[in-house]
Amino acid sequence: MLTIIKNRVTQLVVVLFILSLFTFTLMKMAPGDPVLTILNADEMVVTEEDQAELRNKLGFDQPLYVQYGKWMFNLMQLDLGKSYMSGKPVIEELLTRIPITAELTFFAMTIMLCITVPLGVWSAKYVNKWPDQFSRFLALIGASIPNFWLGLILIYLFAFKLGVLPSSGIGSYSQIILPAFTLGFTFAVVYARLLRAGLLQSLSEDYIYAARARGVKEWRILWLHAFRTAVLPVLTIFGLSLGSFLGGAVVVEILFSWPGLGSLAVDAIFNRDYPVIQGYVLLTGVFVVLTNLLVDLSYYVIDPRMKRKEEAL
Amino acid sequence: MNIQMPRINRVPFFFKNQNLLIQCGIIFFIIITLTTLIGPFIVPNDPLTANMSERLAPPSSAYPLGTDHMGRCIFSRLIVGAQSTLGITALVVATVALIGIPIGLVIGYIGGRLDTVFMRVADGILALPEFILAIAIAGFLGPSLTNLMISIVFVKWIAYTRVVRSIVITERNKDYVQAAKVGGSSNWKIIRRHMFPQIVSPVLVLATLDIGKVILTISSLSYLGLGAQPPAPEWGAMLNDGRPYFQSAPELMIYPGLAIFFVVLAFNLMGEGLRDKWDVKSR
Amino acid sequence: MIENKTTATSENNLLVVENLSVTVRNSREKLIRNLHFSIPQGEIFGLVGESGSGKSLTATVILGMLSKSLEVTSGSVKLGQSEITSLSERELRNIRGKEIAYLSQNYQSFFTPFIKVGKQFIEIIRCHTDMSRKEARKVAIHWLNKVHLPAERVFNSFSDELSGGQLQRAAIASAIMFRPKLIIADEPTTALDVLTGERILDLLSELKEELNCSILLISHDLKHIINRTRTVGVMYGGRIVEIGKTSAVLANPIHPYTDLLLQSRLRLNKHIQHELPTMLGEPGLIAEEGCPFSKRCPSVRESCSNKVPMSSLGTHHSAACHLVKAEREERYVTR
């Protein structure tokens, strides 16, 4: 188990290194001179000396690798610089927004699970019967519908026509339902198909046959013997598509005026607030990589065979 | 013990006819292509001409779907927008395939250390979610359609390289390739004659399904204002334009959304049909 | 026409399968045709045939676990007084594991791999009784000891931590906990090495005596069966082509398929004088009409494409082949 963790962590470090290099390069490629931006050159007279002084202070006159080293050093101490717009440290900006996005994501995932699990089990149980066809139909819709459009339609129906749910804002539970559903739905129906496929696969295993032949109750077979391995492919895809999930969250946050990380990033883009963008990209990148690590490790908890197999190698 | 289990994975009846699925997709595809190609010449109105006296007009003979908040013909904008949305998508997917396939062929064929390095880099890039990457590139290089396209290409090519690579690696070790080598075929000839036919169908399936995804990504980012810039009649941007009015004039967002939905659906139908027909495993 | 006498004659038959046919739903593809056999109380019945001949499917029908895509089109399966084919799912579940136990060839996949073996014992016990976890544990340990296993260790292991022999023993323990009337052993030794396999079969026979149950022993290999069974049925293409007292079938195989199966056994103690016979045609080549073996049979005749009934040769032996008649005449002549 320890060797597995060690391997994964090494991988993690490599990936994070590439991520940091990538962000740093992009930062350097960005058009416009940050020195001029900070000195607000559009509105004020800036002398060459002022510029040179700041450049020196920020270390921009040093070779790139030195700059990268310093940047990395600061990064290790969670120092991501200051926002051009608000002047507050980026890390602070990010930290105030995380709970809002986390709340949205949490509820979206809850709704997702509430759709995926019953729908997947149901369509596996009635393979090729109408529940199965219905879920396939839903999956096709889910894979084809732009989620911001779904959100718009939902707002139009529930907020404007029926007037039962608020169209935007945060704070109350009624304000969570629409955004969470918008974000969760498109993923839910696609994952339901994956779960179905996984269940059909594991229900055809010999040990399921043997368990049935021992007279084990059908619900126990489904939930205790079959479900566990059926979840593996879903977990994999979930880990891989967590990025799209966060991407979807950006759109949903804008759509429902949620002041989360996504809104912060989009505002930063329009304001050319590079440190904030950089902070956002690094944060989500790290988060996605860490989640993938957790998904990988969860395999060994779900299916102990894997652990022993790898340790035997 | 498996004998009592005949193929369980039969297709539900309304999907039973695989050809029907593909046919639907192909018919959609032809309609979409025709619209894209000749649409701009037959639209009733100029998509960019604003006519403030005709703002938010209901459907009429002059404006089949009414007008938007600037008095522009929605129908004309949708048709012309198809060209922009689909044209960009086609360009992106083609570029991605043109970059991804050759690299996959070479890496798979040569293998060894090159392959290891590639896999590491690929893992690194894939850890960055496509959408976040698009935001990063748009954020640093400025929001524009070109930057959006660059960011999608930057992430997507890896999928193609991986597919091609894995096929080439499996094929490389097969006897007939070894035989061809012994028989004195050049590497290039082996790749062209033996490998290329093997990769056509998986890549086509991947590309067809990707078209839908790329359309969704482009329109989402355009909706955020990170892609096509107004007044370009791009579907996502149209949705963004219509947003402030959508309580009073929901059709401004309903039509472009429906257009996106049906086009993506068509490509998904076609992709799934082709995948089932050629029995390509989804990766 | 004389009906098969080994079936339906004695009153103490535990399992009676009559005229059983199974087809693929909504098609005419027959997987089992007019199957006829019975197992007396306390006896071992062997079912032999190559893979795909319908042996395992027969077991599935007896367990009442036919997949939804297949259906029983005719016949009956009677266990004691109850008719398996007409029981509800709930009733079947109560019989499975309790009155009919099942052992599979694939011992590695007998227990669900990520649940500890002991937990699965408790699960079985608690599915059939109202015992508490603690009591169930005691019962499980008792039976694990009974099959000569280190009970505590096996109880706390995952299935892939045990050896093949241990697993098959544990499987047997789980099967006999409720003193079943019938044990279906589907190729219980095929995946094991010869010695372990022999020991498992010894254990099974031993337990059979103790529990006074019947065993349906399924194998693709005659040599696994001949020493253990009282009666044996040879299946080909979903039909029983020859059935009878094992000794009688051994001494005088009638159906060419049985004959070939017997001849292709390697006899280590004998010098092989002639070439080993090879079977004609591909395995699994089944004639749709008449005798299923007719497309591969060395002594095929025109009449073989008609319906070939079971005809008996003596009280304890019958076969579905035209050769039965010839054999009878021969006996008559020699007498």
Short mmCIF file of N, CA and C in Angstrom, two decimals, chain B residues 109 175-194:
data_model
loop_
_atom_site.label_atom_id
_atom_site.label_comp_id
_atom_site.label_asym_id
_atom_site.label_seq_id
_atom_site.Cartn_x
_atom_site.Cartn_y
_atom_site.Cartn_z
N TYR B 109 4.97 3.79 -33.06
CA TYR B 109 5.83 2.97 -33.89
C TYR B 109 7.24 2.90 -33.32
N ASP B 175 2.06 -10.57 -35.99
CA ASP B 175 2.91 -11.31 -36.91
C ASP B 175 3.00 -10.69 -38.29
N TYR B 176 1.84 -10.21 -38.77
CA TYR B 176 1.88 -9.77 -40.16
C TYR B 176 2.77 -8.54 -40.34
N VAL B 177 2.83 -7.71 -39.30
CA VAL B 177 3.71 -6.54 -39.40
C VAL B 177 5.17 -6.99 -39.39
N GLN B 178 5.44 -7.95 -38.49
CA GLN B 178 6.80 -8.50 -38.46
C GLN B 178 7.16 -9.11 -39.81
N ALA B 179 6.16 -9.81 -40.38
CA ALA B 179 6.40 -10.45 -41.68
C ALA B 179 6.69 -9.40 -42.74
N ALA B 180 5.91 -8.32 -42.69
CA ALA B 180 6.12 -7.26 -43.68
C ALA B 180 7.51 -6.65 -43.53
N LYS B 181 7.94 -6.54 -42.26
CA LYS B 181 9.27 -5.98 -42.01
C LYS B 181 10.35 -6.88 -42.59
N VAL B 182 10.18 -8.18 -42.27
CA VAL B 182 11.15 -9.14 -42.79
C VAL B 182 11.14 -9.11 -44.30
N GLY B 183 9.92 -8.94 -44.86
CA GLY B 183 9.78 -8.90 -46.32
C GLY B 183 10.37 -7.64 -46.94
N GLY B 184 10.89 -6.76 -46.10
CA GLY B 184 11.60 -5.60 -46.64
C GLY B 184 10.75 -4.37 -46.88
N SER B 185 9.52 -4.36 -46.30
CA SER B 185 8.72 -3.15 -46.47
C SER B 185 9.34 -2.02 -45.66
N SER B 186 9.28 -0.83 -46.19
CA SER B 186 9.81 0.30 -45.44
C SER B 186 8.86 0.64 -44.32
N ASN B 187 9.38 1.32 -43.30
CA ASN B 187 8.54 1.69 -42.17
C ASN B 187 7.32 2.49 -42.61
N TRP B 188 7.59 3.41 -43.51
CA TRP B 188 6.51 4.27 -43.98
C TRP B 188 5.42 3.43 -44.65
N LYS B 189 5.85 2.44 -45.43
CA LYS B 189 4.90 1.60 -46.14
C LYS B 189 4.08 0.78 -45.13
N ILE B 190 4.76 0.29 -44.10
CA ILE B 190 4.04 -0.49 -43.09
C ILE B 190 3.00 0.38 -42.42
N ILE B 191 3.42 1.60 -42.06
CA ILE B 191 2.46 2.49 -41.41
C ILE B 191 1.28 2.75 -42.34
N ARG B 192 1.58 3.03 -43.59
CA ARG B 192 0.52 3.42 -44.50
C ARG B 192 -0.39 2.24 -44.83
N ARG B 193 0.22 1.10 -45.11
CA ARG B 193 -0.57 -0.03 -45.58
C ARG B 193 -1.25 -0.79 -44.46
N HIS B 194 -0.56 -0.93 -43.32
CA HIS B 194 -1.09 -1.82 -42.29
C HIS B 194 -1.68 -1.09 -41.10
#
